mmCIF file of C-alpha atoms and ligand atoms in Angstrom:
data_model
loop_
_atom_site.group_PDB
_atom_site.id
_atom_site.type_symbol
_atom_site.label_atom_id
_atom_site.label_comp_id
_atom_site.label_asym_id
_atom_site.label_seq_id
_atom_site.Cartn_x
_atom_site.Cartn_y
_atom_site.Cartn_z
ATOM 1 C CA UNK A 1 8.079 16.890 12.432
ATOM 2 C CA UNK A 2 10.137 14.508 10.361
ATOM 3 C CA UNK A 3 13.711 15.480 9.784
ATOM 4 C CA UNK A 4 14.932 14.701 6.288
ATOM 5 C CA UNK A 5 18.535 13.867 5.579
ATOM 6 C CA UNK A 6 19.906 16.085 2.865
ATOM 7 C CA UNK A 7 21.994 14.853 -0.029
ATOM 8 C CA UNK A 8 25.667 15.362 0.788
ATOM 9 C CA UNK A 9 28.850 14.143 -0.841
ATOM 10 C CA UNK A 10 31.206 12.128 1.352
ATOM 11 C CA UNK A 11 35.004 12.236 0.965
ATOM 12 C CA UNK A 12 34.839 9.918 -2.034
ATOM 13 C CA UNK A 13 32.317 12.105 -3.821
ATOM 14 C CA UNK A 14 29.472 9.603 -3.375
ATOM 15 C CA UNK A 15 26.049 11.131 -2.910
ATOM 16 C CA UNK A 16 23.903 9.820 -0.100
ATOM 17 C CA UNK A 17 20.232 9.508 -1.015
ATOM 18 C CA UNK A 18 17.801 12.089 0.299
ATOM 19 C CA UNK A 19 15.441 10.268 2.636
ATOM 20 C CA UNK A 20 13.263 10.632 5.708
ATOM 21 C CA UNK A 21 14.656 9.104 8.896
ATOM 22 C CA UNK A 22 11.296 7.986 10.269
ATOM 23 C CA UNK A 23 7.946 6.931 8.862
ATOM 24 C CA UNK A 24 6.249 10.005 7.348
ATOM 25 C CA UNK A 25 2.651 9.120 6.390
ATOM 26 C CA UNK A 26 1.695 12.817 6.570
ATOM 27 C CA UNK A 27 3.780 13.506 3.450
ATOM 28 C CA UNK A 28 1.523 11.115 1.512
ATOM 29 C CA UNK A 29 -1.708 12.202 3.258
ATOM 30 C CA UNK A 30 -1.099 15.845 2.323
ATOM 31 C CA UNK A 31 -1.163 14.861 -1.372
ATOM 32 C CA UNK A 32 -4.296 12.714 -1.270
ATOM 33 C CA UNK A 33 -7.957 13.672 -1.697
ATOM 34 C CA UNK A 34 -10.877 12.740 0.546
ATOM 35 C CA UNK A 35 -8.657 11.903 3.529
ATOM 36 C CA UNK A 36 -10.636 10.645 6.538
ATOM 37 C CA UNK A 37 -9.538 9.077 9.839
ATOM 38 C CA UNK A 38 -10.384 5.381 10.076
ATOM 39 C CA UNK A 39 -9.392 3.300 13.087
ATOM 40 C CA UNK A 40 -5.712 3.896 13.795
ATOM 41 C CA UNK A 41 -5.078 5.039 10.252
ATOM 42 C CA UNK A 42 -6.696 6.919 7.376
ATOM 43 C CA UNK A 43 -8.732 6.270 4.284
ATOM 44 C CA UNK A 44 -8.522 8.335 1.096
ATOM 45 C CA UNK A 45 -9.312 8.234 -2.598
ATOM 46 C CA UNK A 46 -6.713 6.261 -4.538
ATOM 47 C CA UNK A 47 -4.719 8.551 -6.850
ATOM 48 C CA UNK A 48 -3.767 5.581 -9.047
ATOM 49 C CA UNK A 49 -7.145 3.997 -9.825
ATOM 50 C CA UNK A 50 -9.372 7.029 -9.122
ATOM 51 C CA UNK A 51 -13.089 6.847 -8.350
ATOM 52 C CA UNK A 52 -14.938 8.624 -5.573
ATOM 53 C CA UNK A 53 -14.834 5.928 -2.875
ATOM 54 C CA UNK A 54 -11.987 5.848 -0.345
ATOM 55 C CA UNK A 55 -10.213 2.755 -1.579
ATOM 56 C CA UNK A 56 -6.859 3.622 -0.085
ATOM 57 C CA UNK A 57 -5.899 2.606 3.465
ATOM 58 C CA UNK A 58 -2.897 4.309 5.063
ATOM 59 C CA UNK A 59 -1.693 3.073 8.447
ATOM 60 C CA UNK A 60 1.521 3.217 10.394
ATOM 61 C CA UNK A 61 2.981 0.268 12.313
ATOM 62 C CA UNK A 62 6.449 -0.760 13.487
ATOM 63 C CA UNK A 63 7.967 2.441 12.116
ATOM 64 C CA UNK A 64 6.610 1.743 8.640
ATOM 65 C CA UNK A 65 3.940 3.367 6.494
ATOM 66 C CA UNK A 66 1.537 0.657 5.277
ATOM 67 C CA UNK A 67 -0.436 1.523 2.143
ATOM 68 C CA UNK A 68 -3.154 -0.680 0.698
ATOM 69 C CA UNK A 69 -5.548 -0.041 -2.194
ATOM 70 C CA UNK A 70 -8.782 -2.051 -2.061
ATOM 71 C CA UNK A 71 -8.959 -1.594 -5.833
ATOM 72 C CA UNK A 72 -5.817 -3.723 -6.190
ATOM 73 C CA UNK A 73 -3.201 -1.052 -7.087
ATOM 74 C CA UNK A 74 0.484 -1.669 -6.449
ATOM 75 C CA UNK A 75 1.783 0.628 -3.726
ATOM 76 C CA UNK A 76 4.577 1.964 -5.921
ATOM 77 C CA UNK A 77 1.932 3.084 -8.486
ATOM 78 C CA UNK A 78 -0.002 4.863 -5.716
ATOM 79 C CA UNK A 79 3.156 6.699 -4.637
ATOM 80 C CA UNK A 80 4.150 7.587 -8.200
ATOM 81 C CA UNK A 81 0.687 8.964 -8.915
ATOM 82 C CA UNK A 82 1.361 11.721 -6.350
ATOM 83 C CA UNK A 83 5.031 12.157 -7.272
ATOM 84 C CA UNK A 84 6.507 10.314 -4.277
ATOM 85 C CA UNK A 85 9.028 7.526 -3.778
ATOM 86 C CA UNK A 86 9.589 5.169 -0.860
ATOM 87 C CA UNK A 87 12.427 7.413 0.344
ATOM 88 C CA UNK A 88 9.928 10.294 0.829
ATOM 89 C CA UNK A 89 7.845 8.402 3.420
ATOM 90 C CA UNK A 90 9.937 5.487 4.702
ATOM 91 C CA UNK A 91 13.384 5.289 6.321
ATOM 92 C CA UNK A 92 15.934 3.198 4.329
ATOM 93 C CA UNK A 93 15.607 0.083 6.513
ATOM 94 C CA UNK A 94 11.982 -0.230 5.390
ATOM 95 C CA UNK A 95 12.445 0.288 1.636
ATOM 96 C CA UNK A 96 11.205 -2.939 0.053
ATOM 97 C CA UNK A 97 14.062 -3.880 -2.262
ATOM 98 C CA UNK A 98 13.746 -7.592 -2.924
ATOM 99 C CA UNK A 99 10.595 -9.343 -4.256
ATOM 100 C CA UNK A 100 10.306 -11.065 -0.875
ATOM 101 C CA UNK A 101 10.426 -7.728 0.980
ATOM 102 C CA UNK A 102 7.792 -6.312 -1.368
ATOM 103 C CA UNK A 103 5.566 -9.342 -0.763
ATOM 104 C CA UNK A 104 6.053 -9.046 2.999
ATOM 105 C CA UNK A 105 5.173 -5.336 2.970
ATOM 106 C CA UNK A 106 2.086 -5.954 0.787
ATOM 107 C CA UNK A 107 0.884 -8.617 3.204
ATOM 108 C CA UNK A 108 1.411 -6.361 6.254
ATOM 109 C CA UNK A 109 -0.430 -3.469 4.513
ATOM 110 C CA UNK A 110 -3.369 -5.713 3.576
ATOM 111 C CA UNK A 111 -3.673 -7.023 7.146
ATOM 112 C CA UNK A 112 -3.548 -3.487 8.557
ATOM 113 C CA UNK A 113 -6.272 -2.402 6.086
ATOM 114 C CA UNK A 114 -8.469 -5.321 7.184
ATOM 115 C CA UNK A 115 -8.006 -4.520 10.870
ATOM 116 C CA UNK A 116 -9.161 -0.975 10.065
ATOM 117 C CA UNK A 117 -12.064 -2.196 7.944
ATOM 118 C CA UNK A 118 -13.650 -4.501 10.526
ATOM 119 C CA UNK A 119 -14.697 -1.834 13.108
ATOM 120 C CA UNK A 120 -15.893 0.291 10.169
ATOM 121 C CA UNK A 121 -18.067 -2.586 9.046
ATOM 122 C CA UNK A 122 -19.581 -2.896 12.544
ATOM 123 C CA UNK A 123 -20.363 0.835 12.459
ATOM 124 C CA UNK A 124 -21.925 0.548 8.982
ATOM 125 C CA UNK A 125 -24.113 -2.341 10.148
ATOM 126 C CA UNK A 126 -25.404 -0.253 13.093
ATOM 127 C CA UNK A 127 -26.196 2.671 10.773
ATOM 128 C CA UNK A 128 -28.153 0.446 8.386
ATOM 129 C CA UNK A 129 -30.106 -1.058 11.318
ATOM 130 C CA UNK A 130 -31.023 2.388 12.714
ATOM 131 C CA UNK A 131 -32.072 3.641 9.293
ATOM 132 C CA UNK A 132 -34.222 0.558 8.770
ATOM 133 C CA UNK A 133 -35.922 1.058 12.165
ATOM 134 C CA UNK A 134 -36.537 4.709 11.410
ATOM 135 C CA UNK A 135 -38.022 3.995 7.986
ATOM 136 C CA UNK A 136 -40.110 1.170 9.430
ATOM 137 C CA UNK A 137 -41.724 3.690 11.815
ATOM 138 C CA UNK A 138 -42.323 5.859 8.740
ATOM 139 C CA UNK A 139 -39.953 8.585 9.878
ATOM 140 C CA UNK A 140 -38.259 10.007 6.803
ATOM 141 C CA UNK A 141 -34.472 10.235 6.825
ATOM 142 C CA UNK A 142 -33.222 13.807 7.016
ATOM 143 C CA UNK A 143 -30.242 14.943 4.965
ATOM 144 C CA UNK A 144 -27.683 14.157 7.724
ATOM 145 C CA UNK A 145 -29.158 10.644 8.202
ATOM 146 C CA UNK A 146 -29.077 10.107 4.462
ATOM 147 C CA UNK A 147 -25.414 11.131 4.252
ATOM 148 C CA UNK A 148 -24.579 8.767 7.128
ATOM 149 C CA UNK A 149 -26.370 5.948 5.333
ATOM 150 C CA UNK A 150 -24.410 6.687 2.141
ATOM 151 C CA UNK A 151 -21.178 6.558 4.169
ATOM 152 C CA UNK A 152 -22.214 3.163 5.531
ATOM 153 C CA UNK A 153 -22.848 1.954 1.983
ATOM 154 C CA UNK A 154 -19.343 3.118 1.018
ATOM 155 C CA UNK A 155 -17.796 1.195 3.948
ATOM 156 C CA UNK A 156 -19.669 -1.964 3.013
ATOM 157 C CA UNK A 157 -18.602 -1.520 -0.607
ATOM 158 C CA UNK A 158 -14.942 -1.149 0.455
ATOM 159 C CA UNK A 159 -15.155 -4.272 2.581
ATOM 160 C CA UNK A 160 -16.681 -6.156 -0.333
ATOM 161 C CA UNK A 161 -13.778 -5.066 -2.545
ATOM 162 C CA UNK A 162 -11.356 -6.264 0.100
ATOM 163 C CA UNK A 163 -12.879 -9.723 0.258
ATOM 164 C CA UNK A 164 -13.116 -10.008 -3.542
ATOM 165 C CA UNK A 165 -9.445 -9.038 -3.765
ATOM 166 C CA UNK A 166 -8.441 -11.465 -0.989
ATOM 167 C CA UNK A 167 -10.229 -14.280 -2.798
ATOM 168 C CA UNK A 168 -8.574 -13.377 -6.104
ATOM 169 C CA UNK A 169 -5.110 -13.380 -4.527
ATOM 170 C CA UNK A 170 -5.786 -16.549 -2.559
ATOM 171 C CA UNK A 171 -5.115 -14.717 0.714
ATOM 172 C CA UNK A 172 -8.209 -16.095 2.443
ATOM 173 C CA UNK A 173 -6.812 -19.590 2.075
ATOM 174 C CA UNK A 174 -3.348 -18.766 3.317
HETATM 175 ZN ZN1 LIG B 1 -6.011 2.090 -6.415
#
């Protein structure tokens, strides 16, 4: 459980901000749709740009919640779409306040999303190979196989979006 500091007035009448005192990805996850475990994190539908594929990657590292949308959404827009602020999921030392801190957090979130996407891509490749072998032997795919194949297609599509986005932002070249 994550303890939340409550708003209290100090002797001077200043209000301290209500915030969590440790990374709380579960607060965000509970408000998302289509949440699925992926690697060390989760994937879900993006509440900001919509669609049915799981474009959103949510991971936790170094006491921070790292959020990345493969559709290119800004993290703050993702949070606002489900009525959250940084203070609801991140302790104050990790609130990105300057442009440089926001850039740094975006970069870390993108890298975490990629690390999650690579094993998924290996899995998707194996699924496609098995389905191809099965069809080649003229065994029809049953419903479960078909759903697995669709999931593989989604993973490949997400990876494609990631690389398109990386190219657009110039990330691939440093
Ligand atoms: Zn999005």
